[in-house]
PDB file of C-alpha atoms and ligand atoms in Angstrom:
ATOM      1  CA  UNK A 144       2.799  11.772  12.653  1.00 56.00           C
ATOM      2  CA  UNK A 145       0.927  10.617  15.762  1.00 70.00           C
ATOM      3  CA  UNK A 146      -2.580  10.902  14.344  1.00 93.00           C
ATOM      4  CA  UNK A 147      -1.773   8.859  11.239  1.00 98.00           C
ATOM      5  CA  UNK A 148      -3.005   5.272  11.540  1.00 98.00           C
ATOM      6  CA  UNK A 149      -0.323   3.949   9.178  1.00 98.00           C
ATOM      7  CA  UNK A 150       2.444   5.723  11.137  1.00 98.00           C
ATOM      8  CA  UNK A 151       1.036   4.062  14.239  1.00 98.00           C
ATOM      9  CA  UNK A 152       1.178   0.683  12.487  1.00 98.00           C
ATOM     10  CA  UNK A 153       4.835   1.341  11.606  1.00 98.00           C
ATOM     11  CA  UNK A 154       5.505   2.177  15.275  1.00 98.00           C
ATOM     12  CA  UNK A 155       3.650  -1.006  16.365  1.00 98.00           C
ATOM     13  CA  UNK A 156       1.181   1.107  18.357  1.00 97.00           C
ATOM     14  CA  UNK A 157      -1.653  -0.359  16.268  1.00 97.00           C
ATOM     15  CA  UNK A 158      -1.619  -4.104  15.499  1.00 98.00           C
ATOM     16  CA  UNK A 159      -1.504  -5.346  11.913  1.00 98.00           C
ATOM     17  CA  UNK A 160      -0.603  -8.446   9.940  1.00 98.00           C
ATOM     18  CA  UNK A 161       2.803  -7.457   8.588  1.00 98.00           C
ATOM     19  CA  UNK A 162       4.006  -9.446   5.580  1.00 98.00           C
ATOM     20  CA  UNK A 163       7.146  -7.482   4.662  1.00 98.00           C
ATOM     21  CA  UNK A 164       9.416  -4.892   6.256  1.00 98.00           C
ATOM     22  CA  UNK A 165      12.723  -3.207   5.492  1.00 98.00           C
ATOM     23  CA  UNK A 166      14.378   0.105   6.439  1.00 98.00           C
ATOM     24  CA  UNK A 167      12.145   2.249   4.247  1.00 98.00           C
ATOM     25  CA  UNK A 168       8.886   0.362   3.704  1.00 98.00           C
ATOM     26  CA  UNK A 169       6.271  -1.869   5.292  1.00 98.00           C
ATOM     27  CA  UNK A 170       3.555  -4.133   3.884  1.00 99.00           C
ATOM     28  CA  UNK A 171       0.572  -5.458   5.815  1.00 98.00           C
ATOM     29  CA  UNK A 172      -2.831  -6.995   5.171  1.00 98.00           C
ATOM     30  CA  UNK A 173      -5.754  -4.615   4.620  1.00 98.00           C
ATOM     31  CA  UNK A 174      -8.175  -4.830   7.559  1.00 98.00           C
ATOM     32  CA  UNK A 175     -11.143  -4.697   5.148  1.00 98.00           C
ATOM     33  CA  UNK A 176     -10.029  -6.827   2.178  1.00 98.00           C
ATOM     34  CA  UNK A 177     -11.657  -6.223  -1.205  1.00 97.00           C
ATOM     35  CA  UNK A 178     -10.149  -9.339  -2.808  1.00 98.00           C
ATOM     36  CA  UNK A 179      -8.624 -12.651  -1.647  1.00 98.00           C
ATOM     37  CA  UNK A 180      -5.266 -10.853  -1.705  1.00 98.00           C
ATOM     38  CA  UNK A 181      -5.369  -7.272  -0.444  1.00 98.00           C
ATOM     39  CA  UNK A 182      -2.065  -6.045   0.916  1.00 99.00           C
ATOM     40  CA  UNK A 183      -1.048  -2.453   1.568  1.00 99.00           C
ATOM     41  CA  UNK A 184       2.500  -1.318   0.812  1.00 99.00           C
ATOM     42  CA  UNK A 185       3.623   1.915   2.445  1.00 98.00           C
ATOM     43  CA  UNK A 186       6.757   3.992   2.874  1.00 98.00           C
ATOM     44  CA  UNK A 187       7.866   4.542   6.463  1.00 98.00           C
ATOM     45  CA  UNK A 188       8.217   8.220   5.596  1.00 98.00           C
ATOM     46  CA  UNK A 189       4.924  10.042   6.120  1.00 98.00           C
ATOM     47  CA  UNK A 190       3.832  11.382   2.711  1.00 98.00           C
ATOM     48  CA  UNK A 191       0.103  12.289   2.682  1.00 98.00           C
ATOM     49  CA  UNK A 192      -0.694  11.941  -1.040  1.00 98.00           C
ATOM     50  CA  UNK A 193       0.860  11.449  -4.460  1.00 98.00           C
ATOM     51  CA  UNK A 194       0.703  15.237  -4.825  1.00 98.00           C
ATOM     52  CA  UNK A 195       3.231  15.595  -2.000  1.00 98.00           C
ATOM     53  CA  UNK A 196       5.931  13.492  -3.689  1.00 98.00           C
ATOM     54  CA  UNK A 197       9.284  15.186  -4.266  1.00 98.00           C
ATOM     55  CA  UNK A 198      12.004  14.272  -6.716  1.00 97.00           C
ATOM     56  CA  UNK A 199      13.963  12.795  -3.814  1.00 97.00           C
ATOM     57  CA  UNK A 200      11.144  10.242  -3.371  1.00 97.00           C
ATOM     58  CA  UNK A 201      11.636   8.684  -6.834  1.00 97.00           C
ATOM     59  CA  UNK A 202      13.650   5.794  -5.429  1.00 97.00           C
ATOM     60  CA  UNK A 203      11.086   5.221  -2.675  1.00 97.00           C
ATOM     61  CA  UNK A 204       8.212   4.870  -5.134  1.00 97.00           C
ATOM     62  CA  UNK A 205      10.183   2.445  -7.287  1.00 97.00           C
ATOM     63  CA  UNK A 206      10.922   0.486  -4.137  1.00 98.00           C
ATOM     64  CA  UNK A 207       7.210   0.132  -3.308  1.00 98.00           C
ATOM     65  CA  UNK A 208       6.602  -1.368  -6.751  1.00 98.00           C
ATOM     66  CA  UNK A 209       9.505  -3.755  -6.225  1.00 98.00           C
ATOM     67  CA  UNK A 210       7.917  -4.949  -2.972  1.00 98.00           C
ATOM     68  CA  UNK A 211       4.555  -5.359  -4.729  1.00 98.00           C
ATOM     69  CA  UNK A 212       6.309  -7.518  -7.320  1.00 98.00           C
ATOM     70  CA  UNK A 213       7.800  -9.714  -4.585  1.00 98.00           C
ATOM     71  CA  UNK A 214       4.548 -10.083  -2.614  1.00 98.00           C
ATOM     72  CA  UNK A 215       2.552 -10.897  -5.774  1.00 98.00           C
ATOM     73  CA  UNK A 216       5.039 -13.682  -6.532  1.00 98.00           C
ATOM     74  CA  UNK A 217       5.070 -14.899  -2.919  1.00 98.00           C
ATOM     75  CA  UNK A 218       1.260 -15.080  -2.896  1.00 98.00           C
ATOM     76  CA  UNK A 219       1.175 -16.855  -6.278  1.00 98.00           C
ATOM     77  CA  UNK A 220      -0.910 -14.246  -8.077  1.00 98.00           C
ATOM     78  CA  UNK A 221       1.851 -12.820 -10.284  1.00 98.00           C
ATOM     79  CA  UNK A 222       1.117 -14.912 -13.362  1.00 98.00           C
ATOM     80  CA  UNK A 223      -2.696 -14.758 -12.983  1.00 97.00           C
ATOM     81  CA  UNK A 224      -2.593 -10.994 -12.654  1.00 98.00           C
ATOM     82  CA  UNK A 225      -3.125  -8.396  -9.992  1.00 98.00           C
ATOM     83  CA  UNK A 226      -3.893  -4.726  -9.613  1.00 98.00           C
ATOM     84  CA  UNK A 227      -1.947  -1.925  -7.936  1.00 98.00           C
ATOM     85  CA  UNK A 228      -4.032   1.072  -6.848  1.00 98.00           C
ATOM     86  CA  UNK A 229      -3.137   4.384  -5.251  1.00 98.00           C
ATOM     87  CA  UNK A 230      -5.991   6.726  -4.419  1.00 98.00           C
ATOM     88  CA  UNK A 231      -5.409  10.473  -4.211  1.00 98.00           C
ATOM     89  CA  UNK A 232      -7.770  12.832  -2.384  1.00 98.00           C
ATOM     90  CA  UNK A 233     -11.482  12.684  -1.757  1.00 98.00           C
ATOM     91  CA  UNK A 234     -13.050  11.805  -5.122  1.00 97.00           C
ATOM     92  CA  UNK A 235     -10.746   8.824  -5.545  1.00 97.00           C
ATOM     93  CA  UNK A 236     -11.886   7.453  -2.194  1.00 96.00           C
ATOM     94  CA  UNK A 237      -8.624   8.031  -0.302  1.00 98.00           C
ATOM     95  CA  UNK A 238      -9.341   7.586   3.400  1.00 98.00           C
ATOM     96  CA  UNK A 239      -5.845   7.285   4.889  1.00 98.00           C
ATOM     97  CA  UNK A 240      -3.552  10.205   4.127  1.00 98.00           C
ATOM     98  CA  UNK A 241      -0.282   8.285   4.163  1.00 98.00           C
ATOM     99  CA  UNK A 242       0.595   7.238   0.628  1.00 98.00           C
ATOM    100  CA  UNK A 243       0.071   3.514  -0.069  1.00 98.00           C
ATOM    101  CA  UNK A 244      -0.173   0.949  -2.824  1.00 98.00           C
ATOM    102  CA  UNK A 245      -3.113  -1.456  -2.670  1.00 98.00           C
ATOM    103  CA  UNK A 246      -2.036  -4.843  -4.031  1.00 98.00           C
ATOM    104  CA  UNK A 247      -5.251  -6.608  -5.073  1.00 98.00           C
ATOM    105  CA  UNK A 248      -5.542 -10.055  -6.574  1.00 98.00           C
ATOM    106  CA  UNK A 249      -6.879 -13.578  -6.387  1.00 98.00           C
ATOM    107  CA  UNK A 250     -10.056 -12.785  -8.337  1.00 98.00           C
ATOM    108  CA  UNK A 251     -10.991 -11.304 -11.683  1.00 97.00           C
ATOM    109  CA  UNK A 252     -10.749  -7.503 -11.588  1.00 96.00           C
ATOM    110  CA  UNK A 253     -13.354  -5.365 -13.317  1.00 95.00           C
ATOM    111  CA  UNK A 254     -12.842  -2.328 -15.513  1.00 96.00           C
ATOM    112  CA  UNK A 255     -13.752   0.464 -15.207  1.00 95.00           C
ATOM    113  CA  UNK A 256     -13.083   0.289 -11.447  1.00 92.00           C
ATOM    114  CA  UNK A 257     -16.187   1.979  -9.950  1.00 82.00           C
TER     115      UNK A 257
HETATM  116  P1  LIG B 531      -7.556   4.352   0.852  1.00 61.44           P
HETATM  117  O1  LIG B 531      -9.054   4.392   0.978  1.00 61.44           O
HETATM  118  O2  LIG B 531      -7.046   4.208  -0.534  1.00 61.44           O
HETATM  119  O3  LIG B 531      -6.940   5.503   1.599  1.00 61.44           O
HETATM  120  O4  LIG B 531      -7.113   3.010   1.581  1.00 61.44           O
HETATM  121  C1  LIG B 531      -6.982   2.894   2.954  1.00 61.44           C
HETATM  122  C2  LIG B 531      -7.051   1.438   3.280  1.00 61.44           C
HETATM  123  O5  LIG B 531      -6.547   1.243   4.584  1.00 61.44           O
HETATM  124  C3  LIG B 531      -8.471   0.852   3.267  1.00 61.44           C
HETATM  125  O6  LIG B 531      -8.535  -0.215   2.326  1.00 61.44           O
HETATM  126  C4  LIG B 531      -8.669   0.374   4.703  1.00 61.44           C
HETATM  127  O7  LIG B 531      -9.401  -0.825   4.775  1.00 61.44           O
HETATM  128  C5  LIG B 531      -7.238   0.203   5.182  1.00 61.44           C
HETATM  129  N1  LIG B 531      -7.039   0.332   6.603  1.00 61.44           N
HETATM  130  C6  LIG B 531      -7.478   1.332   7.414  1.00 61.44           C
HETATM  131  N2  LIG B 531      -7.077   1.117   8.682  1.00 61.44           N
HETATM  132  C7  LIG B 531      -6.361  -0.034   8.671  1.00 61.44           C
HETATM  133  C8  LIG B 531      -5.681  -0.797   9.667  1.00 61.44           C
HETATM  134  N3  LIG B 531      -5.648  -0.408  10.950  1.00 61.44           N
HETATM  135  N4  LIG B 531      -5.058  -1.942   9.296  1.00 61.44           N
HETATM  136  C9  LIG B 531      -5.076  -2.348   8.006  1.00 61.44           C
HETATM  137  N5  LIG B 531      -5.699  -1.671   7.016  1.00 61.44           N
HETATM  138  C10 LIG B 531      -6.340  -0.538   7.343  1.00 61.44           C
END
């Protein structure tokens, strides 16, 4: 989708700091980090929200978590702890309608999350 910023990042039409890529997913640094580690993990397939997931996407979602696991280890926050967040629709604060995992870490996380 041409008007999707994350699709444009995948196509290299918008610059980003890519930290991981394979055939079905991409991970890059959030442009407005909310923690010392704030990486976004996205599928290359354009899926607007969690509500749009189909059964055929089960493997894809598991794959995103696997990448989060790898990046957390690579960035040495795995043992300390980290948070994975996916926002869905307006009240959650979703601003980019291309499904993504926020990988947040490197500081103490608060609960409830505001
Ligand atoms: P959400 O609000 O859950 O939809 O998260 C969208 C995230 O994308 C926010 O944390 C933004 O800072 C981030 N973001 C938006 N545009 C870019 C971009 N061009 N490069 C990297 N991160 C971005």
